[in-house]
mmCIF file of C-alpha atoms in Angstrom:
data_model
loop_
_atom_site.group_PDB
_atom_site.id
_atom_site.type_symbol
_atom_site.label_atom_id
_atom_site.label_comp_id
_atom_site.label_asym_id
_atom_site.label_seq_id
_atom_site.Cartn_x
_atom_site.Cartn_y
_atom_site.Cartn_z
ATOM 1 C CA UNK A 27 0.513 3.903 13.591
ATOM 2 C CA UNK A 28 3.121 6.467 14.583
ATOM 3 C CA UNK A 29 3.656 7.296 10.916
ATOM 4 C CA UNK A 30 -0.087 7.716 10.360
ATOM 5 C CA UNK A 31 -0.252 10.038 13.358
ATOM 6 C CA UNK A 32 2.593 12.130 11.946
ATOM 7 C CA UNK A 33 0.818 12.292 8.581
ATOM 8 C CA UNK A 34 -2.378 13.450 10.289
ATOM 9 C CA UNK A 35 -0.563 16.258 12.108
ATOM 10 C CA UNK A 36 1.259 17.239 8.902
ATOM 11 C CA UNK A 37 -2.073 17.466 7.074
ATOM 12 C CA UNK A 38 -3.590 19.684 9.772
ATOM 13 C CA UNK A 39 -0.590 21.997 10.068
ATOM 14 C CA UNK A 40 -0.095 22.344 6.320
ATOM 15 C CA UNK A 41 -3.805 22.984 5.766
ATOM 16 C CA UNK A 42 -3.774 25.904 8.216
ATOM 17 C CA UNK A 43 -0.387 27.536 7.664
ATOM 18 C CA UNK A 44 0.824 25.976 4.367
ATOM 19 C CA UNK A 45 4.068 24.802 5.895
ATOM 20 C CA UNK A 46 5.490 21.405 6.855
ATOM 21 C CA UNK A 47 8.041 21.721 9.638
ATOM 22 C CA UNK A 48 11.363 19.897 9.374
ATOM 23 C CA UNK A 49 10.764 18.182 12.716
ATOM 24 C CA UNK A 50 8.117 16.014 11.011
ATOM 25 C CA UNK A 51 10.587 15.006 8.302
ATOM 26 C CA UNK A 52 13.139 14.094 10.960
ATOM 27 C CA UNK A 53 10.562 11.955 12.798
ATOM 28 C CA UNK A 54 9.734 10.067 9.594
ATOM 29 C CA UNK A 55 13.449 9.668 8.845
ATOM 30 C CA UNK A 56 13.983 8.139 12.296
ATOM 31 C CA UNK A 57 11.076 5.762 11.649
ATOM 32 C CA UNK A 58 12.621 4.813 8.293
ATOM 33 C CA UNK A 59 15.989 4.031 9.887
ATOM 34 C CA UNK A 60 14.335 2.001 12.659
ATOM 35 C CA UNK A 61 12.220 0.178 10.090
ATOM 36 C CA UNK A 62 15.316 -0.724 8.095
ATOM 37 C CA UNK A 63 17.147 -1.949 11.201
ATOM 38 C CA UNK A 64 14.218 -3.986 12.546
ATOM 39 C CA UNK A 65 12.774 -5.210 9.230
ATOM 40 C CA UNK A 66 15.543 -5.322 6.606
ATOM 41 C CA UNK A 67 13.485 -7.507 4.223
ATOM 42 C CA UNK A 68 12.585 -4.590 1.934
ATOM 43 C CA UNK A 69 16.226 -3.891 1.155
ATOM 44 C CA UNK A 70 18.161 -0.678 0.827
ATOM 45 C CA UNK A 71 17.735 -0.494 -2.964
ATOM 46 C CA UNK A 72 13.934 -0.473 -2.687
ATOM 47 C CA UNK A 73 14.054 2.152 0.034
ATOM 48 C CA UNK A 74 16.425 4.391 -1.921
ATOM 49 C CA UNK A 75 14.264 3.984 -5.020
ATOM 50 C CA UNK A 76 11.261 5.023 -2.967
ATOM 51 C CA UNK A 77 13.193 8.009 -1.700
ATOM 52 C CA UNK A 78 13.914 9.364 -5.164
ATOM 53 C CA UNK A 79 11.168 8.090 -7.447
ATOM 54 C CA UNK A 80 8.720 10.886 -6.592
ATOM 55 C CA UNK A 81 10.816 13.501 -4.778
ATOM 56 C CA UNK A 82 13.367 13.978 -7.580
ATOM 57 C CA UNK A 83 10.735 14.727 -10.271
ATOM 58 C CA UNK A 84 8.973 17.018 -7.784
ATOM 59 C CA UNK A 85 12.255 18.859 -7.170
ATOM 60 C CA UNK A 86 12.895 19.222 -10.909
ATOM 61 C CA UNK A 87 9.367 20.611 -11.421
ATOM 62 C CA UNK A 88 9.779 22.987 -8.481
ATOM 63 C CA UNK A 89 13.040 24.304 -9.966
ATOM 64 C CA UNK A 90 11.585 24.588 -13.468
ATOM 65 C CA UNK A 91 8.248 26.100 -12.385
ATOM 66 C CA UNK A 92 8.607 28.270 -9.272
ATOM 67 C CA UNK A 93 5.892 27.497 -6.740
ATOM 68 C CA UNK A 94 4.929 24.158 -8.312
ATOM 69 C CA UNK A 95 5.720 22.285 -5.095
ATOM 70 C CA UNK A 96 6.884 23.459 -1.700
ATOM 71 C CA UNK A 97 10.103 22.236 -0.135
ATOM 72 C CA UNK A 98 8.152 20.584 2.677
ATOM 73 C CA UNK A 99 6.147 18.523 0.183
ATOM 74 C CA UNK A 100 9.323 17.367 -1.553
ATOM 75 C CA UNK A 101 11.007 16.437 1.737
ATOM 76 C CA UNK A 102 7.842 14.661 2.916
ATOM 77 C CA UNK A 103 7.801 12.467 -0.177
ATOM 78 C CA UNK A 104 11.543 11.836 0.089
ATOM 79 C CA UNK A 105 11.584 10.583 3.686
ATOM 80 C CA UNK A 106 8.263 8.757 3.238
ATOM 81 C CA UNK A 107 9.725 6.957 0.232
ATOM 82 C CA UNK A 108 12.648 5.895 2.380
ATOM 83 C CA UNK A 109 10.128 4.436 4.821
ATOM 84 C CA UNK A 110 7.577 2.738 2.540
ATOM 85 C CA UNK A 111 9.404 2.031 -0.737
ATOM 86 C CA UNK A 112 8.884 2.824 -4.403
ATOM 87 C CA UNK A 113 5.653 1.093 -5.406
ATOM 88 C CA UNK A 114 3.717 2.604 -2.523
ATOM 89 C CA UNK A 115 5.128 6.043 -3.358
ATOM 90 C CA UNK A 116 3.777 5.896 -6.907
ATOM 91 C CA UNK A 117 0.365 4.908 -5.552
ATOM 92 C CA UNK A 118 0.525 7.682 -2.944
ATOM 93 C CA UNK A 119 1.436 10.349 -5.482
ATOM 94 C CA UNK A 120 -1.357 9.259 -7.837
ATOM 95 C CA UNK A 121 -3.896 9.449 -5.021
ATOM 96 C CA UNK A 122 -2.497 12.824 -3.906
ATOM 97 C CA UNK A 123 -2.705 14.253 -7.422
ATOM 98 C CA UNK A 124 -6.239 12.959 -7.999
ATOM 99 C CA UNK A 125 -7.604 14.229 -4.683
ATOM 100 C CA UNK A 126 -5.697 17.523 -4.880
ATOM 101 C CA UNK A 127 -6.839 18.015 -8.464
ATOM 102 C CA UNK A 128 -10.442 17.321 -7.525
ATOM 103 C CA UNK A 129 -10.194 19.866 -4.689
ATOM 104 C CA UNK A 130 -8.690 22.564 -6.923
ATOM 105 C CA UNK A 131 -11.288 21.933 -9.641
ATOM 106 C CA UNK A 132 -14.082 22.274 -7.110
ATOM 107 C CA UNK A 133 -12.594 25.467 -5.682
ATOM 108 C CA UNK A 134 -12.112 26.969 -9.158
ATOM 109 C CA UNK A 135 -15.698 26.159 -10.129
ATOM 110 C CA UNK A 136 -16.979 27.743 -6.911
ATOM 111 C CA UNK A 137 -14.665 30.724 -7.525
ATOM 112 C CA UNK A 138 -12.955 30.358 -4.150
ATOM 113 C CA UNK A 139 -9.537 30.043 -5.802
ATOM 114 C CA UNK A 140 -8.007 31.802 -8.776
ATOM 115 C CA UNK A 141 -5.700 30.109 -11.254
ATOM 116 C CA UNK A 142 -2.711 31.851 -9.694
ATOM 117 C CA UNK A 143 -3.546 31.006 -6.049
ATOM 118 C CA UNK A 144 -1.465 28.492 -4.128
ATOM 119 C CA UNK A 145 -2.982 25.862 -1.871
ATOM 120 C CA UNK A 146 -1.681 23.344 0.648
ATOM 121 C CA UNK A 147 -0.795 20.141 -1.212
ATOM 122 C CA UNK A 148 0.553 18.406 1.920
ATOM 123 C CA UNK A 149 -2.829 17.193 3.183
ATOM 124 C CA UNK A 150 -3.485 15.468 -0.140
ATOM 125 C CA UNK A 151 -0.028 13.906 -0.140
ATOM 126 C CA UNK A 152 -0.575 12.748 3.460
ATOM 127 C CA UNK A 153 -3.922 11.240 2.469
ATOM 128 C CA UNK A 154 -2.265 9.515 -0.484
ATOM 129 C CA UNK A 155 0.526 8.136 1.711
ATOM 130 C CA UNK A 156 -1.920 6.825 4.327
ATOM 131 C CA UNK A 157 -4.116 5.260 1.647
ATOM 132 C CA UNK A 158 -1.089 3.683 -0.034
ATOM 133 C CA UNK A 159 -0.053 2.095 3.253
ATOM 134 C CA UNK A 160 -3.487 0.572 3.792
ATOM 135 C CA UNK A 161 -3.598 -0.496 0.149
ATOM 136 C CA UNK A 162 -0.201 -2.188 0.476
ATOM 137 C CA UNK A 163 -1.203 -4.028 3.654
ATOM 138 C CA UNK A 164 -4.406 -5.223 2.038
ATOM 139 C CA UNK A 165 -2.593 -6.188 -1.173
ATOM 140 C CA UNK A 166 0.090 -8.125 0.694
ATOM 141 C CA UNK A 167 -2.545 -9.964 2.722
ATOM 142 C CA UNK A 168 -4.353 -10.847 -0.504
ATOM 143 C CA UNK A 169 -1.145 -12.126 -2.099
ATOM 144 C CA UNK A 170 -0.341 -14.152 1.015
ATOM 145 C CA UNK A 171 -3.807 -15.684 0.941
ATOM 146 C CA UNK A 172 -3.476 -16.404 -2.763
ATOM 147 C CA UNK A 173 -0.053 -17.876 -2.146
ATOM 148 C CA UNK A 174 -1.363 -20.229 0.538
ATOM 149 C CA UNK A 175 -4.260 -21.276 -1.717
ATOM 150 C CA UNK A 176 -1.894 -21.869 -4.650
ATOM 151 C CA UNK A 177 0.458 -23.831 -2.409
ATOM 152 C CA UNK A 178 -2.423 -26.102 -1.354
ATOM 153 C CA UNK A 179 -3.418 -26.550 -5.001
ATOM 154 C CA UNK A 180 0.145 -27.534 -5.934
ATOM 155 C CA UNK A 181 0.302 -29.854 -2.943
ATOM 156 C CA UNK A 182 -2.924 -31.548 -4.007
ATOM 157 C CA UNK A 183 -1.799 -31.726 -7.620
ATOM 158 C CA UNK A 184 1.549 -33.292 -6.691
ATOM 159 C CA UNK A 185 0.058 -35.784 -4.227
ATOM 160 C CA UNK A 186 -0.549 -39.404 -5.067
ATOM 161 C CA UNK A 187 -3.256 -40.309 -7.554
ATOM 162 C CA UNK A 188 -5.623 -40.965 -4.671
ATOM 163 C CA UNK A 189 -6.791 -38.598 -1.932
ATOM 164 C CA UNK A 190 -8.319 -39.839 1.319
ATOM 165 C CA UNK A 191 -11.417 -38.025 2.612
ATOM 166 C CA UNK A 192 -14.071 -38.791 5.171
ATOM 167 C CA UNK A 193 -16.079 -40.240 2.252
ATOM 168 C CA UNK A 194 -13.294 -42.572 1.166
ATOM 169 C CA UNK A 195 -10.621 -42.528 -1.512
ATOM 170 C CA UNK A 196 -11.066 -40.191 -4.490
ATOM 171 C CA UNK A 197 -9.145 -40.273 -7.735
ATOM 172 C CA UNK A 198 -7.391 -36.884 -7.837
ATOM 173 C CA UNK A 199 -6.664 -37.033 -11.572
ATOM 174 C CA UNK A 200 -10.247 -37.548 -12.771
ATOM 175 C CA UNK A 201 -12.267 -35.887 -10.011
ATOM 176 C CA UNK A 202 -13.842 -32.471 -10.460
ATOM 177 C CA UNK A 203 -14.407 -32.127 -6.723
ATOM 178 C CA UNK A 204 -11.706 -33.109 -4.284
ATOM 179 C CA UNK A 205 -12.354 -33.406 -0.571
ATOM 180 C CA UNK A 206 -9.202 -32.469 1.280
ATOM 181 C CA UNK A 207 -8.828 -33.609 4.853
ATOM 182 C CA UNK A 208 -8.022 -30.799 7.263
ATOM 183 C CA UNK A 209 -6.651 -31.748 10.684
ATOM 184 C CA UNK A 210 -7.667 -35.366 9.942
ATOM 185 C CA UNK A 211 -11.247 -34.817 11.114
ATOM 186 C CA UNK A 212 -12.888 -32.132 8.943
ATOM 187 C CA UNK A 213 -13.158 -31.950 5.176
ATOM 188 C CA UNK A 214 -13.290 -29.006 2.863
ATOM 189 C CA UNK A 215 -14.326 -29.063 -0.785
ATOM 190 C CA UNK A 216 -11.968 -27.726 -3.446
ATOM 191 C CA UNK A 217 -13.214 -27.518 -7.036
ATOM 192 C CA UNK A 218 -11.559 -26.808 -10.355
ATOM 193 C CA UNK A 219 -11.848 -27.835 -13.975
ATOM 194 C CA UNK A 220 -9.216 -30.162 -15.333
#
């Protein structure tokens, strides 16, 4: 939640003054280091990949096309990648580009921006990063649920030929519907085609 709060403040500041202060990058860097110390499961390789997978191409574009991206945007994506990893960074950048592109298209159609005008891209990157985090949490929960379901299926499949339910013994090889005892007092129906 601290990271989401920082992203919100970055979006507001960048929207108004088109600048992302280094103090925000340092805060995210501290969060990334703490995250690595407390939860080392992601691994340093994934974090370093996340750090460079978006920020390096952004830096190359900014050097090749002056004004393509601001330094604050590049640093934001770099330290955020160190915090959330590579896959989430790709998702975040895609969302940032789509929402930023939609905004620019709307402003060009309404003639509020010219083709040469610059706009704050940080709010769209912040929105993409926040959305990617929620997407990742939801995706991981879905995979965990699927994993538990698959584990139960494998357990049932590898059990003896007979399964005990509150209705009696069922042949697990030939049955289309299996009643699996849960906590030895309730039953739940599990169906599949053999």
